[in-house]
Coordinates of C-alpha atoms in Angstrom, one line a residue:
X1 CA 0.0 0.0 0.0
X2 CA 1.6 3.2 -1.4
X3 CA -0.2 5.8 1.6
X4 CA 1.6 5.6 5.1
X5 CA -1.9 6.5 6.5
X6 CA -3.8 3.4 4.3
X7 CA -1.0 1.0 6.3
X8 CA -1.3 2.0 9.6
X9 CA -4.8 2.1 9.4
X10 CA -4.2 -1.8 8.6
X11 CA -2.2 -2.7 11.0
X12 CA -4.6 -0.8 13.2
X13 CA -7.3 -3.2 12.1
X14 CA -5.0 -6.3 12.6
X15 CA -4.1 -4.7 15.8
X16 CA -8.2 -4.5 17.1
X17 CA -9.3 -7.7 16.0
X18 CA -6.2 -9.2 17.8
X19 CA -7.8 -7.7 21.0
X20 CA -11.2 -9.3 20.0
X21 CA -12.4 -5.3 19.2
X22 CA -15.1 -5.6 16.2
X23 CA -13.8 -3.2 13.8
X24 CA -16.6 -4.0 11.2
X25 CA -16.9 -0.3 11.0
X26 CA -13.4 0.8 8.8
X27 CA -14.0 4.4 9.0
X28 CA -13.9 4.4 12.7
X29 CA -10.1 3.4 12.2
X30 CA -9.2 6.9 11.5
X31 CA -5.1 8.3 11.1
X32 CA -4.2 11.4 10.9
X33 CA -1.0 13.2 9.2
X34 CA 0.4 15.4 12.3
X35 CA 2.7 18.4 10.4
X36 CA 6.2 18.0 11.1
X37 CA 9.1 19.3 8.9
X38 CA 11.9 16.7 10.1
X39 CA 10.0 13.6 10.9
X40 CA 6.7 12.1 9.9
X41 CA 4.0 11.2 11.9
X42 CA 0.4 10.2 12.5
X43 CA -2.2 10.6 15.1
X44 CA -4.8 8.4 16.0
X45 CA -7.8 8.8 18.1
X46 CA -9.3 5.4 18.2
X47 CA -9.3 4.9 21.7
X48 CA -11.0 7.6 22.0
X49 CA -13.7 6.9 20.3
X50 CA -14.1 3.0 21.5
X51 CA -13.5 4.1 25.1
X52 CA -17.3 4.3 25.8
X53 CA -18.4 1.7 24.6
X54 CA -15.9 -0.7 25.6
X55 CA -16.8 1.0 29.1
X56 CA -12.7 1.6 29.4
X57 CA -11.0 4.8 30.3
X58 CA -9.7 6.0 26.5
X59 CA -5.5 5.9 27.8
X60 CA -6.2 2.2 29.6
X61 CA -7.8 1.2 26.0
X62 CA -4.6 3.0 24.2
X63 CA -2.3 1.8 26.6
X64 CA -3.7 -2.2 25.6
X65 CA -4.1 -1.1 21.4
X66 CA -0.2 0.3 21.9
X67 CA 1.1 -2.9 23.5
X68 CA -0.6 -5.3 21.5
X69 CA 0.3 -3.1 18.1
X70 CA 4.2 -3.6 19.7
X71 CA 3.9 -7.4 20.3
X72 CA 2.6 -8.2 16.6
X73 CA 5.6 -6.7 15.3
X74 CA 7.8 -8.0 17.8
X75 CA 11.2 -9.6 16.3
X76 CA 10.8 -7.0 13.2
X77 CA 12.9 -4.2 12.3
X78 CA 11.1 -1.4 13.8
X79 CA 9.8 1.0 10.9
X80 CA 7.1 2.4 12.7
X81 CA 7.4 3.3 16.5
X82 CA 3.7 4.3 19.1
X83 CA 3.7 6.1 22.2
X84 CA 0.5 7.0 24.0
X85 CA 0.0 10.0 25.3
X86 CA -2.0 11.0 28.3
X87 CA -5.1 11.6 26.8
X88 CA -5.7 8.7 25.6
X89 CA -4.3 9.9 21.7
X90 CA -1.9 7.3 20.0
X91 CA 1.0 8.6 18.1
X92 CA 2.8 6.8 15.5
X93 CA 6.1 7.8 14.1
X94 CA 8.1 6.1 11.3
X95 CA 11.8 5.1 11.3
X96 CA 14.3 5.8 8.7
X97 CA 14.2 2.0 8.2
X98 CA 10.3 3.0 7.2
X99 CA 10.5 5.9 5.2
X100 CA 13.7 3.8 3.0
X101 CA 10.7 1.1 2.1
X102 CA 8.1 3.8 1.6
X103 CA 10.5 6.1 -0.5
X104 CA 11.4 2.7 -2.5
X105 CA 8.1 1.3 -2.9
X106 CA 7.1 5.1 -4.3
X107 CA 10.1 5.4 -7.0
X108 CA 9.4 1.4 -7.9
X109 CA 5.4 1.5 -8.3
X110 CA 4.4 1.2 -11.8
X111 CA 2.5 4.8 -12.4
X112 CA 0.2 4.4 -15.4
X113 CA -0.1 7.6 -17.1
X114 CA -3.5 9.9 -18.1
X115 CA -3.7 10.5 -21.8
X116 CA -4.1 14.4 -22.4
X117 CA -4.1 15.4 -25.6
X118 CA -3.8 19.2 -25.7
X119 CA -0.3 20.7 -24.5
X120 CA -1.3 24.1 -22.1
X121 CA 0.8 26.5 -20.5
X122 CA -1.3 28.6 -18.1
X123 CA 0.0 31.8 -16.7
X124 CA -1.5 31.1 -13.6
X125 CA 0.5 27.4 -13.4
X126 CA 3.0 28.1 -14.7
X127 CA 5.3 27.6 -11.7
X128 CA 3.8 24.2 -11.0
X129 CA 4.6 23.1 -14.8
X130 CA 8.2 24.4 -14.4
X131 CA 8.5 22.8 -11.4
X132 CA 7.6 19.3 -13.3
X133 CA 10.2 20.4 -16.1
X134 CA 13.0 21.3 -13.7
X135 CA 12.7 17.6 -12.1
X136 CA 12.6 15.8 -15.9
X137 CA 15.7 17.5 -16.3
X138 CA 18.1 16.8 -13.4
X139 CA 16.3 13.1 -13.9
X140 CA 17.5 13.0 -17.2
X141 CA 21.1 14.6 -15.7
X142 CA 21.2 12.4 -13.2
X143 CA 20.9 9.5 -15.7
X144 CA 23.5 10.5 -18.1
X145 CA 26.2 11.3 -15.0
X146 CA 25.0 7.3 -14.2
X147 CA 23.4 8.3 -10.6
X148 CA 20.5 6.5 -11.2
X149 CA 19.3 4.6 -14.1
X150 CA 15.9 5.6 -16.0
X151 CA 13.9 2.7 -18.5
X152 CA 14.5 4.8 -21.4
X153 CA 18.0 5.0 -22.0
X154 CA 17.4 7.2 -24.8
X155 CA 15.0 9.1 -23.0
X156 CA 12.9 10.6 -25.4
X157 CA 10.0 13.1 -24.7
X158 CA 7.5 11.3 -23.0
X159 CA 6.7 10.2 -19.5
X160 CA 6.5 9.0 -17.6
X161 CA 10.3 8.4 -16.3
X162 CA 10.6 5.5 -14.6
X163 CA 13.4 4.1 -12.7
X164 CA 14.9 1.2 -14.6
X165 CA 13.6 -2.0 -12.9
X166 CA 16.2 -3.7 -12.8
X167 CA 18.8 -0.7 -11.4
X168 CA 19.9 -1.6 -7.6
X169 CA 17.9 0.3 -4.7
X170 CA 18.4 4.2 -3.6
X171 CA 20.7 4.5 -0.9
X172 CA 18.7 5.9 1.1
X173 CA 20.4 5.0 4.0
X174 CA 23.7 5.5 5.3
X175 CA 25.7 2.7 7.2
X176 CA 24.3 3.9 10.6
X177 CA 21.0 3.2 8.9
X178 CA 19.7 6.9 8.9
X179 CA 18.0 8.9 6.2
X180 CA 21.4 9.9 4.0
X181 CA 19.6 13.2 4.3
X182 CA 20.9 16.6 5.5
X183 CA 18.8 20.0 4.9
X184 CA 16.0 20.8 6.5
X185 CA 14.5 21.4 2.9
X186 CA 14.8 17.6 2.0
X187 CA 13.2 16.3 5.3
X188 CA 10.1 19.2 4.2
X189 CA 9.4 18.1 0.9
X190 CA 9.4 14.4 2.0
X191 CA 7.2 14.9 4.6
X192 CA 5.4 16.8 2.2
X193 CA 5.0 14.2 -0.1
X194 CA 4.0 11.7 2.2
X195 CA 0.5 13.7 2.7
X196 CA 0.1 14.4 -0.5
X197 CA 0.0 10.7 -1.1
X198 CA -2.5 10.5 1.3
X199 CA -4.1 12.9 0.1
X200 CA -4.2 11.6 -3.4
X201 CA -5.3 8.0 -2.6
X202 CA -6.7 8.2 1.1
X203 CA -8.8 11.4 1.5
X204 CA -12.5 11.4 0.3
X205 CA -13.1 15.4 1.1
X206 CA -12.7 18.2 -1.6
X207 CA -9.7 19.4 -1.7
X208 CA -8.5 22.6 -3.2
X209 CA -5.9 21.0 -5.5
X210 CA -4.4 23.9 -7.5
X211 CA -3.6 25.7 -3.7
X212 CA -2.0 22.0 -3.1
X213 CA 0.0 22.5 -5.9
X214 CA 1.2 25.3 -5.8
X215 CA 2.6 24.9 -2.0
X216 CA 3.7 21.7 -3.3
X217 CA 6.0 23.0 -6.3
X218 CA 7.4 25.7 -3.7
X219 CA 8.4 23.1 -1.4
X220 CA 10.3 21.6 -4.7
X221 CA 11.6 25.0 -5.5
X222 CA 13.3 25.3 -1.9
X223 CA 15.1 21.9 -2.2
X224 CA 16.5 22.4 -5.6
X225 CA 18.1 25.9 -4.4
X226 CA 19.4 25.0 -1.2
X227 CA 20.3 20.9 -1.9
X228 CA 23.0 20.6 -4.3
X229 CA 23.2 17.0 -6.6
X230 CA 25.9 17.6 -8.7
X231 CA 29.3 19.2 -7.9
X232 CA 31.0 18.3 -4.7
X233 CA 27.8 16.1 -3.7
X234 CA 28.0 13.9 -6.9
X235 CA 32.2 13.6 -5.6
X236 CA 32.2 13.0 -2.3
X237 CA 28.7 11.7 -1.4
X238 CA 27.6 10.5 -4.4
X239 CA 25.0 8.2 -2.2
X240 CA 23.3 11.5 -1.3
X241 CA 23.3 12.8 -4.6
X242 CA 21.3 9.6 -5.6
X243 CA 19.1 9.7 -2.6
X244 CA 18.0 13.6 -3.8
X245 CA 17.9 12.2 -7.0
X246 CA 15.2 9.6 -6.1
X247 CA 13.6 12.4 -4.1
X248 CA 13.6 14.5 -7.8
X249 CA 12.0 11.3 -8.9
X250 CA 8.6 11.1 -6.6
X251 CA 8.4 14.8 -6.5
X252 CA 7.8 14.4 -10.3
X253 CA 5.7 11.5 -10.0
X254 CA 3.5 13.7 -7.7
X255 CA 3.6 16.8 -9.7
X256 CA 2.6 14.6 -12.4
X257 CA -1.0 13.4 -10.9
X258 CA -1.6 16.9 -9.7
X259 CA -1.4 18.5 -13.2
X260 CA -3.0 15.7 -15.0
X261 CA -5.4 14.1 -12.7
X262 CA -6.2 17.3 -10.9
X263 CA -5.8 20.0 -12.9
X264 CA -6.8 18.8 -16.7
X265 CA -3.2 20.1 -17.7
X266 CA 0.1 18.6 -19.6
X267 CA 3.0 18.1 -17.4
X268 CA 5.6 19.6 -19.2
X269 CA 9.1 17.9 -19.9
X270 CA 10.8 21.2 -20.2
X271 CA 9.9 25.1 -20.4

């Protein structure tokens, strides 16, 4: 499952019916993306919301949901850790470990494109569209310079660019098994992306989806100024230049959906 929120809301379910907690009712199960620029994070209020009727105080209830949710994945890797907190709320933060399989199962997942048959460039998103070009392009750079590997070798002008299949994994991680990241503009346009995922695929309310993009495509903007790929990244941490590179690559994936999907417009390949 591609949306952070869509998996712990299983593993919530798993969690319940481990318990003997009916949970015949999926939209009680309800995750929420708490904002964050370094780390990413979900809230849940279920316990809450059984408390009552399982005629429990809501933080016993959590404290049961947070030690049973421990004891499933108990002998794993940790990806996601839970605390509960005094009221009864359970919080759920991923690990680096997570984020690495998230950020790998995002740049791996075979994206089936929208036919649109009319090329537009509209004043008014214009930003967003360059936004989409500027990431074609350092994909395509990144390809040639042999930090990551695209399907197209040739790479002609159409999308959308995939990451060859058969290429070896992002580095995402470094030895220590942290996020190879190091700007605080990296850490916000991946936290960034991960609601917008869930947003794209979880949420059933309107959303105002030019506003999204737009806020989107700046958090883009900020990353490629301040978080350099080429240079003396690509020479001495050429692991991190890959990492932004497969970054580049779901930002563009995302961007992609938004102008399509949401927006009725081409994504450019360049401006």
């Amino acid at each position: 499952m591609l949306t952070l929120a869509g998996r712990l809301r299983v593993q919530l379910r798993r969690t319940l019916d481990s318990l003997g907690i009916d949970t015949a009712d999926s939209q009680e199960i309800l995750v929420n993306w708490i904002k964050n620029n370094t780390r990413v994070i979900y809230g849940s209020a279920i316990a809450l919301k059984l408390a009552s009727r399982l005629h429990q105080s809501p933080l016993d209830l959590a404290t049961s949901i947070g030690l049973k949710f421990q004891t499933l994945n108990l002998g794993k890797l940790p990806d996601v850790t839970i605390r509960v907190l005094p009221s009864g709320l359970l919080q759920f933060e991923f690990t680096d470990l997570g984020i690495a399989a998230w950020l790998e199962q995002m740049i791996r997942h075979p994206w089936t494109p929208t036919p649109i048959q009319e090329r537009q460039i509209l004043p008014d998103l214009f930003g967003i569209q360059y936004s989409h070009a500027r990431c074609c392009s350092l994909l395509r750079l990144g390809d040639r310079d042999q930090l990551i590997t695209l399907e197209s070798s040739n790479l002609i002008a159409t999308l959308p660019l995939k990451i060859n299949p058969n290429s070896p994994p992002i580095p995402w991680l470094n030895p220590q098994g942290k996020l190879h990241f190091t700007q605080s503009y990296e850490y916000q346009l991946l936290t960034q992306s991960v609601n917008l995922v869930d947003l794209l695929f979880c949420s059933a309310i309107p959303q105002n989806w030019q506003k999204i993009a737009e806020q989107f495509s700046q958090h883009f903007q900020q990353f490629y100024r301040y978080c350099q790929i080429w240079g003396e990244v690509k020479q001495s941490q050429p692991e991190l230049a890959q990492a932004r590179l497969g970054l580049v690559l779901i930002t563009q994936v995302l961007l992609k959906i938004l102008l399509e999907e949401k927006l009725g417009i081409m994504p450019p390949l360049d401006l």
